[in-house]
Short mmCIF file of C-alpha atoms (C1' of nucleotides) in Angstrom, two decimals:
data_model
loop_
_atom_site.label_atom_id
_atom_site.label_comp_id
_atom_site.label_asym_id
_atom_site.label_seq_id
_atom_site.Cartn_x
_atom_site.Cartn_y
_atom_site.Cartn_z
CA MET A 1 13.16 171.66 -103.15
CA SER A 2 15.20 172.19 -99.96
CA LYS A 3 18.08 174.43 -99.38
CA LYS A 4 21.47 173.10 -100.18
CA VAL A 5 23.65 173.73 -97.02
CA PHE A 6 27.41 173.25 -96.91
CA VAL A 7 28.58 172.12 -93.19
CA GLY A 8 32.07 173.09 -92.46
CA MET A 9 32.63 169.56 -90.10
CA SER A 10 35.79 169.98 -88.38
CA GLY A 11 35.75 166.40 -86.80
CA GLY A 12 34.08 167.61 -83.70
CA VAL A 13 31.16 167.46 -81.66
CA ASP A 14 29.46 170.91 -82.28
CA SER A 15 29.74 170.66 -86.20
CA SER A 16 28.77 167.30 -86.17
CA VAL A 17 25.56 168.24 -84.60
CA THR A 18 25.11 170.91 -86.69
CA ALA A 19 25.38 168.85 -89.60
CA ALA A 20 22.69 166.30 -88.08
CA LEU A 21 20.14 168.94 -86.97
CA LEU A 22 20.14 170.83 -90.31
CA LYS A 23 19.32 167.27 -91.87
CA GLU A 24 16.77 166.75 -89.26
CA GLN A 25 15.36 170.13 -90.27
CA GLY A 26 14.56 168.74 -93.99
CA TYR A 27 18.23 170.65 -95.55
CA ASP A 28 20.04 169.17 -98.67
CA VAL A 29 23.17 168.77 -96.43
CA THR A 30 26.78 168.25 -97.61
CA GLY A 31 29.36 168.32 -95.23
CA VAL A 32 32.58 169.88 -95.92
CA TYR A 33 36.10 169.24 -94.00
CA MET A 34 38.23 172.18 -94.66
CA LYS A 35 41.74 171.25 -94.68
CA ASN A 36 43.66 174.62 -93.49
CA TRP A 37 46.84 173.26 -91.68
CA SER A 38 48.53 169.52 -92.01
CA GLN A 39 52.19 170.42 -90.95
CA ASP A 40 53.52 168.38 -87.98
CA LEU A 41 54.96 170.82 -85.65
CA PRO A 42 58.19 169.70 -83.49
CA GLY A 43 56.93 167.56 -80.50
CA MET A 44 53.24 167.38 -82.15
CA VAL A 45 51.79 165.56 -84.91
CA CYS A 46 49.02 167.42 -86.59
CA PRO A 47 45.74 165.84 -85.88
CA TRP A 48 43.97 166.71 -89.19
CA LYS A 49 43.95 163.17 -90.56
CA GLU A 50 41.94 162.11 -87.63
CA ASP A 51 39.62 165.25 -87.72
CA TYR A 52 39.14 164.30 -91.44
CA GLN A 53 38.23 160.66 -90.28
CA ASP A 54 36.14 161.72 -87.98
CA ALA A 55 34.38 164.33 -89.92
CA LYS A 56 33.71 161.84 -92.85
CA ARG A 57 32.48 159.31 -89.88
CA VAL A 58 29.83 161.38 -89.25
CA ALA A 59 29.17 162.41 -92.58
CA THR A 60 28.73 158.64 -93.48
CA GLN A 61 26.50 158.29 -90.14
CA LEU A 62 24.23 160.95 -91.24
CA ASP A 63 24.41 159.72 -94.76
CA ILE A 64 25.64 162.53 -96.68
CA PRO A 65 27.91 163.61 -99.49
CA PHE A 66 31.40 164.63 -97.64
CA LYS A 67 34.01 166.43 -99.19
CA MET A 68 37.31 168.07 -98.32
CA TYR A 69 38.16 171.91 -99.44
CA ASP A 70 42.01 172.25 -98.92
CA PHE A 71 42.73 176.07 -98.19
CA GLU A 72 46.25 175.37 -96.70
CA ALA A 73 48.05 177.35 -98.70
CA GLU A 74 45.66 180.85 -98.58
CA TYR A 75 45.19 179.89 -94.48
CA ARG A 76 48.83 180.08 -94.31
CA HIS A 77 49.28 183.42 -96.02
CA VAL A 78 46.21 184.88 -94.58
CA VAL A 79 45.97 183.74 -90.97
CA VAL A 80 49.64 182.31 -90.09
CA GLY A 81 51.47 185.25 -92.14
CA TYR A 82 48.73 187.83 -90.37
CA MET A 83 49.50 186.41 -86.81
CA ILE A 84 53.28 185.98 -87.17
CA ASP A 85 53.72 189.91 -88.36
CA GLU A 86 51.68 190.64 -85.57
CA TYR A 87 53.82 189.33 -83.18
CA LYS A 88 56.44 190.68 -84.80
CA ALA A 89 55.29 193.74 -84.82
CA GLY A 90 54.57 193.67 -80.84
CA ARG A 91 51.48 193.17 -81.00
CA THR A 92 48.80 189.85 -80.13
CA PRO A 93 46.73 189.13 -82.77
CA ASN A 94 43.70 186.66 -82.91
CA PRO A 95 44.06 184.35 -85.64
CA ASP A 96 41.06 182.75 -84.98
CA ILE A 97 39.02 185.52 -85.56
CA MET A 98 41.13 186.23 -88.68
CA CYS A 99 40.45 182.69 -89.58
CA ASN A 100 36.52 183.16 -89.43
CA GLN A 101 36.99 186.59 -91.49
CA GLU A 102 38.74 185.57 -94.24
CA VAL A 103 39.02 181.74 -94.49
CA LYS A 104 35.34 179.86 -93.17
CA PHE A 105 33.12 183.23 -94.08
CA LYS A 106 34.74 183.95 -96.94
CA LEU A 107 36.77 181.28 -99.09
CA PHE A 108 34.30 178.64 -97.59
CA LEU A 109 31.71 180.38 -98.48
CA GLN A 110 32.43 181.18 -101.77
CA ALA A 111 33.88 177.95 -102.47
CA ALA A 112 30.73 176.08 -101.20
CA LEU A 113 28.36 178.71 -103.36
CA ALA A 114 30.46 177.96 -106.53
CA ASP A 115 30.02 174.49 -105.61
CA GLY A 116 26.13 174.80 -106.08
CA ALA A 117 25.24 175.62 -102.01
CA ASP A 118 22.67 178.03 -100.90
CA MET A 119 24.39 178.33 -97.92
CA ILE A 120 26.67 177.43 -95.48
CA ALA A 121 26.34 176.15 -91.98
CA THR A 122 29.04 176.11 -88.70
CA GLY A 123 29.09 174.40 -85.14
CA HIS A 124 29.55 177.80 -83.89
CA TYR A 125 28.03 179.17 -80.76
CA ALA A 126 26.19 182.24 -82.19
CA ARG A 127 22.98 182.86 -83.54
CA ILE A 128 22.01 184.64 -86.72
CA GLN A 129 18.63 186.73 -87.23
CA ASP A 130 17.88 188.78 -90.38
CA GLY A 131 21.57 189.06 -91.09
CA GLN A 132 22.26 189.99 -87.38
CA LEU A 133 24.89 188.24 -85.31
CA LEU A 134 23.89 187.23 -81.57
CA THR A 135 25.24 185.83 -78.71
CA GLY A 136 24.90 181.85 -78.25
CA LEU A 137 22.24 181.02 -75.82
CA ASP A 138 24.79 179.50 -73.69
CA PRO A 139 26.66 182.02 -72.12
CA ALA A 140 29.51 179.67 -70.96
CA LYS A 141 30.27 178.72 -74.53
CA ASP A 142 29.12 181.73 -76.44
CA GLN A 143 31.75 182.50 -79.37
CA SER A 144 30.10 185.30 -80.87
CA TYR A 145 33.30 187.10 -80.35
CA PHE A 146 35.28 184.91 -82.61
CA LEU A 147 32.72 186.42 -85.30
CA CYS A 148 33.00 189.93 -84.62
CA ARG A 149 34.55 190.63 -87.92
CA VAL A 150 31.88 188.49 -90.40
CA THR A 151 30.24 190.16 -92.65
CA GLU A 152 26.36 190.76 -92.65
CA ASP A 153 26.29 189.33 -96.26
CA ALA A 154 27.82 186.04 -95.35
CA LEU A 155 25.76 185.81 -92.22
CA ARG A 156 22.75 186.09 -94.38
CA LYS A 157 24.11 182.82 -96.02
CA SER A 158 25.30 181.25 -92.79
CA LEU A 159 23.46 178.88 -90.32
CA MET A 160 24.87 178.23 -86.59
CA PRO A 161 22.44 175.98 -85.42
CA VAL A 162 24.30 174.90 -82.25
CA GLY A 163 23.68 178.42 -80.64
CA ASP A 164 20.60 177.74 -79.60
CA TYR A 165 21.46 175.24 -77.33
CA LEU A 166 23.28 174.70 -74.13
CA LYS A 167 26.82 172.87 -74.33
CA PRO A 168 25.62 169.57 -72.56
CA ALA A 169 22.31 169.60 -74.63
CA VAL A 170 24.66 169.77 -77.80
CA ARG A 171 26.10 166.50 -76.52
CA GLU A 172 22.92 164.67 -75.45
CA LEU A 173 21.87 165.51 -79.26
CA ALA A 174 24.96 164.21 -80.31
CA ARG A 175 24.22 160.62 -78.46
CA LYS A 176 21.00 160.41 -79.48
CA PHE A 177 22.01 160.93 -82.98
CA GLY A 178 24.79 158.28 -82.22
CA LEU A 179 27.49 160.25 -83.55
CA ALA A 180 30.77 158.93 -83.80
CA THR A 181 32.54 162.13 -82.26
CA ALA A 182 29.70 162.50 -79.27
CA GLU A 183 32.34 161.94 -76.97
CA LYS A 184 35.36 163.88 -78.27
CA LYS A 185 37.07 166.29 -75.82
CA ASP A 186 36.58 170.04 -76.91
CA SER A 187 39.48 171.42 -78.99
CA GLN A 188 41.25 174.29 -77.42
CA GLY A 189 43.71 176.59 -78.55
CA ILE A 190 44.88 177.98 -82.09
CA CYS A 191 43.32 175.21 -83.84
CA PHE A 192 47.00 174.25 -85.92
CA VAL A 193 49.48 175.14 -82.61
CA GLY A 194 47.10 172.70 -80.50
CA LYS A 195 49.34 171.15 -77.66
CA VAL A 196 52.69 173.03 -78.83
CA GLY A 197 52.30 176.20 -77.50
CA ILE A 198 52.87 179.52 -78.88
CA LYS A 199 55.83 179.96 -78.23
CA ASP A 200 57.58 176.95 -79.92
CA PHE A 201 55.15 177.78 -82.72
CA LEU A 202 56.61 181.06 -83.31
CA SER A 203 60.25 180.10 -82.81
CA GLN A 204 59.93 178.07 -85.98
CA TYR A 205 59.42 181.18 -87.92
CA VAL A 206 61.07 184.24 -85.86
CA GLU A 207 64.70 184.78 -84.85
CA THR A 208 64.35 186.18 -81.21
CA GLU A 209 67.05 187.74 -78.79
CA PRO A 210 67.28 187.45 -74.95
CA GLY A 211 66.60 190.61 -73.54
CA ASN A 212 65.70 192.48 -70.32
CA ILE A 213 62.84 192.18 -67.77
CA VAL A 214 62.77 195.78 -66.30
CA ASP A 215 60.29 196.05 -63.46
CA GLN A 216 58.08 199.01 -62.11
CA HIS A 217 60.99 200.87 -60.76
CA GLY A 218 63.12 200.51 -63.91
CA MET A 219 65.18 197.67 -62.34
CA VAL A 220 66.44 194.89 -64.91
CA ILE A 221 65.29 191.82 -62.68
CA GLY A 222 65.54 189.08 -65.18
CA GLN A 223 66.07 188.19 -68.87
CA HIS A 224 63.40 186.74 -71.35
CA ASP A 225 64.12 184.92 -74.93
CA GLY A 226 62.30 187.49 -76.78
CA ALA A 227 59.92 190.25 -76.35
CA LEU A 228 57.35 189.26 -78.99
CA PHE A 229 56.27 185.88 -77.14
CA TYR A 230 55.05 188.34 -74.24
CA THR A 231 51.38 189.54 -74.35
CA ILE A 232 50.11 192.16 -71.85
CA GLY A 233 48.82 190.97 -68.81
CA GLN A 234 50.94 188.12 -69.02
CA ARG A 235 51.92 186.56 -65.78
CA GLN A 236 53.57 183.24 -66.01
CA GLY A 237 56.44 182.33 -68.07
CA LEU A 238 58.71 185.22 -67.07
CA GLY A 239 60.73 183.21 -64.79
CA VAL A 240 61.15 185.76 -62.16
CA GLY A 241 60.15 184.90 -58.48
CA GLY A 242 60.38 186.85 -55.44
CA GLY A 243 57.70 188.80 -53.22
CA LEU A 244 54.84 189.27 -55.53
CA PRO A 245 53.65 188.13 -58.92
CA TYR A 246 54.85 190.04 -62.16
CA TYR A 247 52.53 191.05 -64.84
CA VAL A 248 53.58 192.16 -68.16
CA VAL A 249 52.45 195.82 -68.74
CA GLY A 250 54.67 196.97 -71.85
CA LYS A 251 57.04 195.75 -74.63
CA ASP A 252 59.97 197.98 -76.58
CA MET A 253 60.27 196.05 -79.53
CA ALA A 254 62.79 198.36 -80.68
CA LYS A 255 65.24 197.76 -77.25
CA ASN A 256 63.72 193.85 -76.85
CA GLU A 257 62.46 194.79 -73.59
CA VAL A 258 59.56 193.28 -71.41
CA TYR A 259 58.09 195.64 -68.81
CA VAL A 260 56.54 194.14 -65.72
CA THR A 261 55.01 195.17 -62.81
CA ALA A 262 54.02 193.67 -59.45
CA ASP A 263 51.84 196.48 -58.22
CA LEU A 264 48.30 195.40 -59.17
CA GLN A 265 47.40 199.34 -58.91
CA ASP A 266 50.40 200.43 -61.83
CA ALA A 267 48.90 202.45 -63.78
CA ARG A 268 49.99 200.81 -66.96
CA LEU A 269 48.13 197.61 -66.31
CA TRP A 270 44.63 199.51 -66.50
CA SER A 271 43.05 201.76 -68.97
CA ARG A 272 39.83 203.85 -69.18
CA GLU A 273 40.47 204.49 -73.06
CA LEU A 274 40.85 202.63 -76.37
CA THR A 275 41.39 203.21 -79.51
CA LEU A 276 40.36 200.82 -82.42
CA ALA A 277 41.46 200.44 -86.02
CA SER A 278 40.58 199.10 -88.71
CA PRO A 279 36.64 198.97 -87.84
CA HIS A 280 34.13 196.76 -88.93
CA TRP A 281 30.71 196.75 -88.25
CA ILE A 282 28.11 193.99 -89.15
CA ASN A 283 25.17 196.20 -90.15
CA GLN A 284 25.46 199.29 -88.82
CA PRO A 285 28.16 201.38 -87.36
CA PRO A 286 27.48 202.35 -83.79
CA THR A 287 25.31 205.59 -82.75
CA THR A 288 26.81 208.16 -80.28
CA ASP A 289 23.96 207.93 -78.62
CA GLY A 290 23.58 204.31 -78.35
CA HIS A 291 24.26 202.02 -75.41
CA TYR A 292 26.77 199.61 -75.93
CA MET A 293 29.07 197.21 -74.09
CA VAL A 294 32.40 196.02 -75.35
CA ARG A 295 34.61 192.71 -74.79
CA THR A 296 38.16 193.35 -74.95
CA ARG A 297 39.32 189.66 -75.24
CA TYR A 298 37.50 186.27 -75.58
CA ARG A 299 35.50 185.35 -72.36
CA ALA A 300 36.39 188.58 -70.90
CA ASP A 301 33.27 190.50 -69.10
CA LEU A 302 31.08 192.86 -71.31
CA LEU A 303 32.00 196.24 -70.31
CA GLU A 304 30.02 199.37 -70.25
CA ILE A 305 30.66 201.79 -72.65
CA THR A 306 29.97 205.33 -71.59
CA GLY A 307 31.22 207.40 -74.78
CA ILE A 308 31.96 206.61 -78.58
CA ALA A 309 33.44 208.68 -81.38
CA GLN A 310 34.63 208.31 -84.55
CA HIS A 311 37.46 209.92 -85.80
CA GLY A 312 38.26 208.92 -89.48
CA ASP A 313 38.99 205.39 -89.74
CA THR A 314 39.73 205.40 -85.46
CA TRP A 315 36.90 204.63 -82.89
CA HIS A 316 37.65 205.88 -79.36
CA ILE A 317 35.71 204.44 -76.82
CA THR A 318 35.81 205.09 -73.03
CA LEU A 319 34.79 202.99 -70.44
CA LYS A 320 32.63 203.26 -66.91
CA ASP A 321 35.29 201.29 -65.25
CA GLU A 322 38.95 200.64 -66.23
CA VAL A 323 40.01 197.39 -67.74
CA ARG A 324 43.03 195.28 -67.16
CA ALA A 325 45.56 194.61 -69.66
CA LEU A 326 44.20 196.05 -72.61
CA THR A 327 46.26 194.52 -75.67
CA ALA A 328 47.34 195.53 -78.87
CA GLY A 329 46.17 193.70 -81.79
CA GLN A 330 43.37 191.85 -79.66
CA SER A 331 39.80 192.36 -81.27
CA ALA A 332 37.29 195.05 -79.23
CA ALA A 333 34.05 193.62 -80.06
CA LEU A 334 31.04 195.92 -79.45
CA TYR A 335 27.64 194.44 -78.53
CA ASP A 336 23.92 195.88 -78.28
CA GLY A 337 22.29 193.82 -75.73
CA GLU A 338 22.51 190.28 -77.10
CA ARG A 339 23.29 191.66 -80.88
CA VAL A 340 27.01 192.37 -82.09
CA VAL A 341 27.62 195.39 -83.39
CA GLY A 342 31.15 194.68 -84.75
CA SER A 343 34.54 195.51 -83.91
CA GLY A 344 37.86 197.04 -84.18
CA ILE A 345 41.59 196.04 -83.48
CA VAL A 346 42.92 197.63 -80.10
CA VAL A 347 45.83 200.18 -80.83
"C1'" U B 1 92.28 194.18 -40.61
"C1'" G B 2 89.34 195.95 -36.21
"C1'" G B 3 83.75 196.68 -34.93
"C1'" G B 4 78.39 195.00 -36.28
"C1'" G B 5 75.30 192.21 -39.31
"C1'" C B 6 74.15 187.74 -42.38
"C1'" G B 7 74.37 182.93 -44.89
"C1'" U B 8 66.69 178.48 -44.70
"C1'" C B 9 63.90 175.29 -51.97
"C1'" G B 10 65.86 178.80 -58.39
"C1'" C B 11 63.84 184.01 -55.77
"C1'" C B 12 61.50 186.30 -51.37
"C1'" A B 13 60.77 185.01 -46.46
"C1'" A B 14 58.75 182.81 -41.63
"C1'" G B 15 61.05 180.10 -37.44
"C1'" U B 16 65.42 181.69 -31.43
"C1'" G B 17 65.68 173.89 -28.15
"C1'" G B 18 61.00 169.82 -29.97
"C1'" U B 19 61.46 167.57 -34.77
"C1'" A B 20 61.32 172.93 -41.76
"C1'" A B 21 55.16 178.36 -42.44
"C1'" G B 22 53.86 181.42 -46.70
"C1'" G B 23 54.25 183.92 -51.19
"C1'" C B 24 57.28 183.89 -56.09
"C1'" A B 25 58.99 181.10 -59.92
"C1'" C B 26 58.49 176.23 -61.77
"C1'" C B 27 55.68 171.58 -63.10
"C1'" A B 28 50.76 169.22 -63.48
"C1'" G B 29 45.58 169.47 -64.13
"C1'" U B 30 40.61 172.40 -64.75
"C1'" U B 31 38.99 176.27 -67.54
"C1'" U B 32 39.36 178.28 -72.73
"C1'" U B 33 38.59 177.68 -80.71
"C1'" U B 34 43.76 183.59 -79.66
"C1'" G B 35 47.84 184.91 -76.73
"C1'" G B 36 46.89 185.22 -71.79
"C1'" U B 37 44.02 185.73 -67.00
"C1'" A B 38 41.64 182.62 -63.08
"C1'" C B 39 41.01 178.15 -60.00
"C1'" U B 40 43.28 173.28 -57.96
"C1'" G B 41 47.35 170.21 -56.88
"C1'" G B 42 52.69 169.06 -56.52
"C1'" C B 43 57.46 171.10 -54.92
"C1'" A B 44 63.50 171.44 -48.84
"C1'" U B 45 64.08 164.33 -44.77
"C1'" U B 46 66.54 169.49 -44.77
"C1'" C B 47 68.16 174.88 -42.74
"C1'" G B 48 76.49 177.64 -46.18
"C1'" G B 49 80.24 173.29 -44.69
"C1'" G B 50 82.50 170.51 -40.55
"C1'" G B 51 82.51 168.93 -35.26
"C1'" G B 52 80.57 169.22 -30.59
"C1'" U B 53 76.56 169.94 -26.50
"C1'" U B 54 71.26 167.69 -25.85
"C1'" C B 55 66.71 162.12 -25.22
"C1'" G B 56 65.85 166.22 -29.10
"C1'" A B 57 68.95 171.96 -32.61
"C1'" A B 58 67.91 175.66 -38.33
"C1'" U B 59 67.49 177.47 -33.34
"C1'" C B 60 72.99 177.09 -28.25
"C1'" C B 61 78.75 176.01 -28.77
"C1'" C B 62 83.57 175.88 -31.71
"C1'" U B 63 85.45 176.27 -35.83
"C1'" C B 64 86.10 177.08 -41.34
"C1'" C B 65 83.96 179.11 -45.80
"C1'" G B 66 81.07 183.11 -48.17
"C1'" C B 67 78.71 187.95 -48.32
"C1'" C B 68 77.20 192.84 -46.51
"C1'" C B 69 77.62 197.34 -43.75
"C1'" C B 70 80.75 200.94 -40.63
"C1'" A B 71 85.55 201.72 -39.75
"C1'" G B 72 89.82 202.88 -42.11
#
RNA sequence: UGGGGCGUCGCCAAGUGGUAAGGCACCAGUUUUUGGUACUGGCAUUCGGGGGUUCGAAUCCCUCCGCCCCAG
């Protein structure tokens, strides 16, 4: 009897092709739309219905059963709540990593298994081998970073067939299968925030007040409308002109001040050491004699690690070269070649 | 009030008689399953106001307004 796989279908091309490929490979495929967010936001109608329809159409085309799981309450609490709390604390969270960790590869997996599935599948550009997480084959689309907090257990019950393809090939497959979503534009931005923008979104939940923007000489050069809206390394949105561009180098949430510099050599913009909290290792923790690379934000270059040490529940990493705009709250994902070792949250 | 300097797009800033550089900010687009970054494009019929000289002025002259500095 063929294995029963529940595919998380978002209504996009990648997950559509995932379902098609698995069906072609002989799996007993069921499509599932995860309803994580449906609320409209000022200036934007939540597209969940269209996405649901698209996913369902593809399921119909593929002649597979289709169902919807409603995780709105949990998502709201575990992802959105986390995100808002982090911003309030002055950090810059990565809600999509949290979504994968807590919703897709935990709630969805549990629900699917309880529903009779043997495995789940998603449209991520990453590969799974023997419970290990590997980068997607397409270096331009690799999404392994977003999966750096998934467990080995979950990986052993998951499939990501699209990770073996290049993005253009996936589009091509979608056309070949005649899928309704073949030409659908890639989504971008936090799934539920979409076009609205993080600032407008947060404004719905957090009270903010204007504060000072202070430059590298300690001079107040402008006003911002809430320190929590800004992230380290950010350039646009400060509204301060004159001479060179300014980049955010720090924040003081208590004083509600944002610190910027126009000097790209400013020491506050660069770091060679990083401290990671809440470590999560997919298979085994890294070893001090291993040779690892680290990625400190999505699509950032992999950086060479020269030293790694554990101190209780935090890990200290030394880099060969300095990174620009290391940001608290972001995940630092460790790589051993093409394998994702795990990650920690930048302190 | 004497003496000196200045006033060019929201900000910084070229241009000193030949018909408004550039940067920042901002806006749009591209890239992107976070926030960002980066890249591309857009952005002063007009040079503090008024008058004059000239074929022609932001650039010269007069005058008014507003800043700054040194004197006091």
